[in-house]
Amino acid sequence: MSLHRRLLAAAGLFFVASSVAFAQGGPPAMPVGVAEPVAKRVTQWDEFSGRFEALASVEVRARVSGFIDKLHFRDGQIVKAGDPLFTIDQRPFQIAVESAQAEVARTKAQVDLAELQVDRGASLIKSKTITDQDFDTRKANLSIASAQLKSAEAGLKTAELNLEWTEVRAPISGRISDRKVDAGNLISGGQTGATLLATIVTLDPIRFVFDISEADHLRYTRLVLSGGLASSRDGDNPVRIRLADETEWTRKGKMDFVDNAMTARSGTIRGRALVDNKDQLLTPGIFGRLQLFGGEYDALLIPDSAIISDQSRKIVFTVGKDDVVQAKPVTLGPIVDGLRVIRSGLQSTDRVVLDGLANPMVRPGAKVVPQKSEIVAKAG
């Protein structure tokens, strides 16, 4: 037999012997890194989706009818309360003011004449030059003239007010929409059927409106009753907000309203937070995510890499006292300091498998060699 054939035969015998040994004694125990979960008291922030709404929104309408004479704003600009927006043709209203002024002057002259007649009648009645009936008539004429003067003065005030209302001004500060009518158009004014001219929405501060589930609402209510949380109806519970293109919760706000009833169709209750918007980046109507302060609790934390997905469940491998791997279903919470909160399923004394999970030898029921490791939380 040649040397090459002898070497092949020897290698085959060695392989067969190794296989037999492997079958008789089983595979060697795999070394895995294990560590106990990090126990920490954490602040719970519950997340909700919602959208921003203006603190106030006003439809600009005229109180008097007429032709639009001038426009004083650029579409979409920031306006301040009291800024002129539209001017209605003032000439008919100026004429009405002048007519009312003339009516006041006429009735005032009648009052002066009636007063003079009463004064004269007072001296004539003593000498019996006029009768008591004539004197009573003079006093009645004075009262009538005085009432007519008051009516004329009220008419003058109305005419002046209508003239003032030809200057349509911004009722609030904020961003104005585009114009709904152009100069030269005839518009209707008044309390009903008035023409919409524009809309204005406030920007700073701004509201964030979101829906709270029935389960969360009950939990918050129980926390309030036990003294573990201030009521969002009475206090200023803090919130954190981020937009769709943001990763950090840098925007701060506070709760300012919770509705008085659950919505029957959705089973939710409406909440509202007040947020600063000094840079005016937040626009009414855009979506965002909100984190609401939900109290503090004691939690266990582990790395996300130690969690295995098993269909709809989340599982963590632990090593028992006999160094055998066990699978424990867990309920996950949020990320805190770079670690995942485990709400239920783990004990503080459990030895959690941190590495070697990709090896098929590390499975429930397998014996392993645990090597002490450490879970390090990032500074929050």
Coordinates of C-alpha atoms in Angstrom, one line a residue:
M1 CA 0.0 0.0 0.0
S2 CA 1.3 3.4 -0.9
L3 CA 2.0 6.1 1.6
H4 CA -0.8 8.3 0.3
R5 CA -3.3 5.5 0.7
R6 CA -2.1 4.8 4.3
L7 CA -2.5 8.4 5.2
L8 CA -6.1 8.5 3.9
A9 CA -7.0 5.3 5.8
A10 CA -5.5 6.7 9.0
A11 CA -7.5 10.0 8.6
G12 CA -10.7 8.0 8.0
L13 CA -10.2 5.9 11.2
F14 CA -9.6 9.2 13.1
F15 CA -12.8 10.7 11.8
V16 CA -14.9 7.6 12.6
A17 CA -13.4 7.5 16.1
S18 CA -14.1 11.2 16.7
S19 CA -17.7 10.8 15.5
V20 CA -18.3 7.9 17.9
A21 CA -16.8 9.8 20.8
F22 CA -19.0 12.8 19.9
A23 CA -22.1 10.6 19.8
Q24 CA -21.3 8.9 23.1
G25 CA -20.3 12.1 25.2
G26 CA -22.4 14.8 23.4
P27 CA -21.1 18.2 22.2
P28 CA -18.9 20.2 24.5
A29 CA -20.7 22.9 26.5
M30 CA -20.6 26.3 24.9
P31 CA -19.2 29.3 26.8
V32 CA -21.7 32.2 26.9
G33 CA -21.6 35.6 28.5
V34 CA -24.2 36.2 31.2
A35 CA -25.2 39.0 33.5
E36 CA -28.0 40.0 35.8
P37 CA -30.4 42.7 34.6
V38 CA -29.8 46.3 35.6
A39 CA -32.2 47.3 38.3
K40 CA -33.1 51.0 38.1
R41 CA -36.0 53.4 39.0
V42 CA -37.1 54.9 35.7
T43 CA -39.5 57.6 34.6
Q44 CA -42.3 56.2 32.4
W45 CA -43.1 58.2 29.3
D46 CA -46.1 57.0 27.3
E47 CA -46.1 57.7 23.6
F48 CA -49.1 59.0 21.6
S49 CA -49.6 60.2 18.0
G50 CA -51.3 63.5 17.4
R51 CA -51.3 66.7 15.4
F52 CA -50.7 70.4 16.1
E53 CA -53.6 72.9 16.3
A54 CA -53.6 76.6 16.6
L55 CA -54.4 78.1 20.0
A56 CA -56.9 80.4 18.3
S57 CA -58.3 80.6 14.7
V58 CA -60.4 83.5 13.5
E59 CA -62.3 84.1 10.3
V60 CA -61.9 87.7 9.2
R61 CA -65.3 89.1 8.0
A62 CA -66.5 92.7 7.6
R63 CA -69.2 94.2 9.8
V64 CA -70.4 96.5 7.1
S65 CA -71.2 96.0 3.4
G66 CA -69.4 97.7 0.5
F67 CA -66.8 97.6 -2.1
I68 CA -63.2 96.6 -1.2
D69 CA -61.1 99.7 -1.8
K70 CA -57.6 98.6 -0.5
L71 CA -55.7 95.6 0.8
H72 CA -52.9 96.1 3.3
F73 CA -51.3 92.7 3.7
R74 CA -49.3 90.1 1.7
D75 CA -50.8 86.6 1.5
G76 CA -49.4 84.3 4.3
Q77 CA -47.6 87.0 6.2
I78 CA -47.4 87.5 10.0
V79 CA -49.8 90.1 11.3
K80 CA -50.3 91.7 14.7
A81 CA -53.6 92.4 16.4
G82 CA -54.9 95.8 15.2
D83 CA -53.1 95.8 11.8
P84 CA -55.2 97.0 8.9
L85 CA -56.1 94.3 6.5
F86 CA -58.9 95.6 4.2
T87 CA -60.4 99.1 3.6
I88 CA -64.0 99.3 2.4
D89 CA -65.1 102.4 0.3
Q90 CA -65.6 104.9 3.1
R91 CA -67.4 107.6 1.1
P92 CA -71.0 106.5 1.8
F93 CA -70.2 106.1 5.5
Q94 CA -68.6 109.5 5.7
I95 CA -71.8 111.0 4.2
A96 CA -73.9 109.1 6.8
V97 CA -71.7 110.6 9.6
E98 CA -72.2 114.1 8.3
S99 CA -76.0 113.5 8.0
A100 CA -76.0 112.3 11.6
Q101 CA -74.1 115.3 12.8
A102 CA -76.6 117.6 11.1
E103 CA -79.5 115.7 12.8
V104 CA -77.8 116.2 16.1
A105 CA -77.4 119.9 15.5
R106 CA -81.1 120.3 14.5
T107 CA -82.4 118.4 17.5
K108 CA -80.1 120.3 19.8
A109 CA -81.5 123.6 18.5
Q110 CA -85.0 122.3 19.3
V111 CA -83.9 121.5 22.8
D112 CA -82.5 125.0 23.3
L113 CA -85.8 126.5 22.0
A114 CA -87.9 124.3 24.2
E115 CA -85.7 125.1 27.3
L116 CA -86.1 128.9 26.5
Q117 CA -89.9 128.5 26.3
V118 CA -90.0 126.6 29.6
D119 CA -87.9 129.3 31.3
R120 CA -90.2 132.0 30.0
G121 CA -93.3 130.1 30.9
A122 CA -92.2 129.8 34.5
S123 CA -92.3 133.6 34.9
L124 CA -95.5 134.0 32.9
I125 CA -97.4 131.3 34.9
K126 CA -96.9 133.4 38.0
S127 CA -98.6 136.4 36.5
K128 CA -101.4 134.2 35.0
T129 CA -100.4 135.3 31.5
I130 CA -100.5 131.6 30.3
T131 CA -102.5 128.8 31.6
D132 CA -101.2 125.7 33.4
Q133 CA -102.0 123.7 30.3
D134 CA -99.8 125.8 28.1
F135 CA -97.0 125.5 30.6
D136 CA -97.4 121.7 30.7
T137 CA -97.3 121.6 27.0
R138 CA -94.0 123.6 26.9
K139 CA -92.4 121.1 29.4
A140 CA -93.6 118.2 27.3
N141 CA -92.1 119.7 24.2
L142 CA -88.8 120.0 26.1
S143 CA -88.9 116.3 27.0
I144 CA -89.7 115.3 23.5
A145 CA -86.8 117.5 22.1
S146 CA -84.4 116.0 24.6
A147 CA -85.4 112.5 23.7
Q148 CA -85.0 113.3 20.0
L149 CA -81.5 114.7 20.8
K150 CA -80.5 111.5 22.5
S151 CA -81.8 109.5 19.5
A152 CA -79.8 111.7 17.1
E153 CA -76.6 111.3 19.2
A154 CA -77.1 107.5 19.1
G155 CA -77.5 107.7 15.4
L156 CA -74.3 109.6 15.1
K157 CA -72.4 107.0 17.2
T158 CA -73.8 104.3 14.9
A159 CA -72.7 106.2 11.8
E160 CA -69.2 106.8 13.3
L161 CA -69.0 103.1 14.3
N162 CA -69.9 102.0 10.7
L163 CA -67.3 104.3 9.4
E164 CA -64.7 102.8 11.8
W165 CA -65.7 99.3 10.6
T166 CA -64.8 100.1 7.1
E167 CA -61.2 99.6 8.3
V168 CA -61.1 95.8 8.7
R169 CA -58.3 95.1 11.2
A170 CA -56.6 91.9 12.5
P171 CA -58.5 90.7 15.6
I172 CA -55.5 88.5 16.8
S173 CA -51.8 88.2 16.1
G174 CA -50.7 85.3 13.9
R175 CA -50.3 84.1 10.3
I176 CA -52.9 85.2 7.8
S177 CA -54.1 83.1 5.0
D178 CA -54.4 84.1 1.4
R179 CA -57.0 86.8 0.5
K180 CA -60.5 85.4 -0.4
V181 CA -61.5 88.6 -2.2
D182 CA -59.6 91.2 -4.2
A183 CA -60.0 95.0 -4.3
G184 CA -63.0 96.1 -6.3
N185 CA -65.3 93.3 -5.1
L186 CA -68.6 94.0 -3.4
I187 CA -68.8 92.2 -0.1
S188 CA -71.6 91.6 2.4
G189 CA -71.1 92.5 6.1
G190 CA -73.0 92.1 9.3
Q191 CA -73.7 89.4 11.8
T192 CA -75.1 86.8 9.3
G193 CA -74.1 86.0 5.8
A194 CA -70.9 88.1 5.9
T195 CA -68.3 87.4 3.2
L196 CA -65.2 85.5 4.3
L197 CA -62.2 87.7 3.7
A198 CA -59.3 85.7 5.2
T199 CA -58.4 83.5 8.2
I200 CA -55.7 84.1 10.9
V201 CA -54.2 81.4 13.2
T202 CA -52.0 81.9 16.1
L203 CA -48.6 80.2 16.1
D204 CA -46.9 80.7 19.5
P205 CA -47.8 78.9 21.7
I206 CA -49.4 76.1 19.8
R207 CA -51.4 73.1 20.9
F208 CA -50.8 69.4 20.4
V209 CA -54.0 67.3 20.4
F210 CA -53.9 63.5 20.8
D211 CA -56.2 60.6 21.9
I212 CA -55.6 58.6 25.1
S213 CA -56.8 55.0 25.2
E214 CA -59.3 53.9 27.9
A215 CA -56.6 51.7 29.5
D216 CA -54.1 54.5 29.8
H217 CA -56.8 56.9 31.0
L218 CA -57.8 54.5 33.8
R219 CA -54.1 54.0 34.8
Y220 CA -53.6 57.7 35.0
T221 CA -56.7 58.2 37.0
R222 CA -55.7 55.5 39.5
L223 CA -52.2 57.1 39.8
V224 CA -53.9 60.5 40.5
L225 CA -56.1 59.0 43.2
S226 CA -53.2 57.3 44.8
G227 CA -51.1 60.5 44.8
G228 CA -48.5 59.1 42.4
L229 CA -49.3 61.6 39.7
A230 CA -50.8 65.1 39.4
S231 CA -54.0 65.4 37.4
S232 CA -53.5 66.8 33.9
R233 CA -56.7 68.7 34.4
D234 CA -55.3 70.7 37.4
G235 CA -51.5 70.5 37.1
D236 CA -48.9 71.0 34.5
N237 CA -47.8 67.5 33.7
P238 CA -44.7 67.7 31.4
V239 CA -44.7 66.3 27.9
R240 CA -42.0 65.8 25.3
I241 CA -42.6 66.0 21.5
R242 CA -40.7 65.2 18.4
L243 CA -41.6 65.6 14.7
A244 CA -41.5 62.9 12.0
D245 CA -38.0 63.9 10.9
E246 CA -36.6 64.2 14.4
T247 CA -35.0 61.5 16.6
E248 CA -34.7 63.3 19.9
W249 CA -37.4 64.5 22.2
T250 CA -36.2 68.1 22.4
R251 CA -39.5 70.0 22.4
K252 CA -41.0 70.5 25.8
G253 CA -44.6 71.4 26.8
K254 CA -47.2 70.8 29.4
M255 CA -50.7 69.4 29.6
D256 CA -53.5 71.9 29.7
F257 CA -56.7 70.0 29.0
V258 CA -58.3 66.6 29.2
D259 CA -61.8 66.1 27.8
N260 CA -64.8 65.4 30.0
A261 CA -66.0 62.2 28.2
M262 CA -64.7 59.2 26.3
T263 CA -65.5 59.0 22.6
A264 CA -67.9 56.0 22.3
R265 CA -66.8 55.1 18.8
S266 CA -63.1 55.0 19.3
G267 CA -62.9 54.3 23.1
T268 CA -60.5 57.2 23.6
I269 CA -60.5 60.5 25.4
R270 CA -59.0 63.7 23.9
G271 CA -56.0 65.3 25.6
R272 CA -54.2 68.5 24.8
A273 CA -50.8 69.9 25.5
L274 CA -49.4 73.5 25.2
V275 CA -46.0 73.8 23.4
D276 CA -43.7 76.8 22.8
N277 CA -43.2 77.6 19.2
K278 CA -40.9 80.6 19.2
D279 CA -39.1 79.5 16.0
Q280 CA -42.6 79.1 14.4
L281 CA -41.5 75.7 12.9
L282 CA -44.6 74.0 14.2
T283 CA -47.5 74.5 11.8
P284 CA -51.1 73.7 12.6
G285 CA -52.1 70.4 11.0
I286 CA -48.7 68.6 11.0
F287 CA -48.3 65.3 12.9
G288 CA -45.9 64.4 15.7
R289 CA -45.3 62.0 18.5
L290 CA -45.8 63.0 22.2
Q291 CA -44.4 61.4 25.3
L292 CA -46.5 62.0 28.4
F293 CA -45.1 61.7 31.9
G294 CA -46.6 58.6 33.5
G295 CA -44.9 58.4 36.9
E296 CA -41.9 56.5 38.1
Y297 CA -41.4 52.7 38.7
D298 CA -38.7 50.2 39.5
A299 CA -37.6 48.3 36.3
L300 CA -35.2 45.7 35.0
L301 CA -33.1 46.7 31.9
I302 CA -31.2 44.5 29.4
P303 CA -29.7 45.1 25.9
D304 CA -32.0 44.7 22.9
S305 CA -29.5 42.2 21.5
A306 CA -30.4 39.8 24.3
I307 CA -34.0 39.6 23.2
I308 CA -35.2 36.9 20.7
S309 CA -38.4 37.1 18.6
D310 CA -40.4 33.9 18.6
Q311 CA -43.4 34.5 16.4
S312 CA -45.6 37.0 18.4
R313 CA -43.6 36.6 21.6
K314 CA -40.4 38.1 22.9
I315 CA -38.0 35.7 24.7
V316 CA -34.9 36.0 26.8
F317 CA -32.5 33.1 27.4
T318 CA -31.4 32.7 31.0
V319 CA -29.0 30.2 32.7
G320 CA -30.2 28.3 35.7
K321 CA -28.2 27.0 38.7
D322 CA -27.5 23.8 36.8
D323 CA -26.0 25.9 33.9
V324 CA -28.9 24.9 31.6
V325 CA -30.4 27.4 29.3
Q326 CA -34.0 28.4 29.9
A327 CA -36.4 30.5 27.7
K328 CA -38.5 33.1 29.4
P329 CA -41.2 35.1 27.7
V330 CA -41.0 38.8 28.6
T331 CA -43.0 41.9 28.1
L332 CA -41.0 44.8 26.7
G333 CA -41.1 48.5 27.7
P334 CA -39.4 51.5 26.3
I335 CA -35.7 52.2 25.8
V336 CA -34.1 53.9 28.8
D337 CA -30.4 54.8 28.8
G338 CA -29.8 52.7 25.8
L339 CA -31.3 49.5 27.4
R340 CA -34.7 47.9 27.0
V341 CA -37.1 47.9 29.9
I342 CA -38.5 44.5 30.8
R343 CA -41.9 45.0 32.3
S344 CA -42.5 41.4 33.3
G345 CA -41.0 37.9 32.8
L346 CA -37.6 38.4 34.5
Q347 CA -36.2 38.4 38.1
S348 CA -33.4 40.6 39.3
T349 CA -31.3 37.5 40.1
D350 CA -31.7 35.9 36.6
R351 CA -28.5 35.3 34.6
V352 CA -29.4 36.6 31.2
V353 CA -27.5 35.3 28.1
L354 CA -25.9 38.2 26.4
D355 CA -23.9 36.6 23.6
G356 CA -23.6 33.4 21.7
L357 CA -27.3 33.5 20.8
A358 CA -26.5 33.0 17.1
N359 CA -24.9 29.6 17.9
P360 CA -27.4 26.7 17.4
M361 CA -25.9 25.0 20.4
V362 CA -27.3 27.7 22.7
R363 CA -30.9 26.7 23.0
P364 CA -33.4 25.9 25.8
G365 CA -32.2 22.7 27.6
A366 CA -28.6 23.0 26.5
K367 CA -25.8 23.0 29.0
V368 CA -23.5 25.9 28.7
V369 CA -20.5 27.4 30.4
P370 CA -21.6 30.8 31.9
Q371 CA -19.0 33.5 31.8
K372 CA -19.6 36.6 33.9
S373 CA -20.3 39.7 31.8
E374 CA -21.7 43.1 32.6
I375 CA -24.6 45.2 31.3
V376 CA -23.6 48.9 31.0
A377 CA -26.3 51.6 30.8
K378 CA -25.6 54.8 28.9
A379 CA -25.7 58.0 30.9
G380 CA -29.2 59.5 30.5

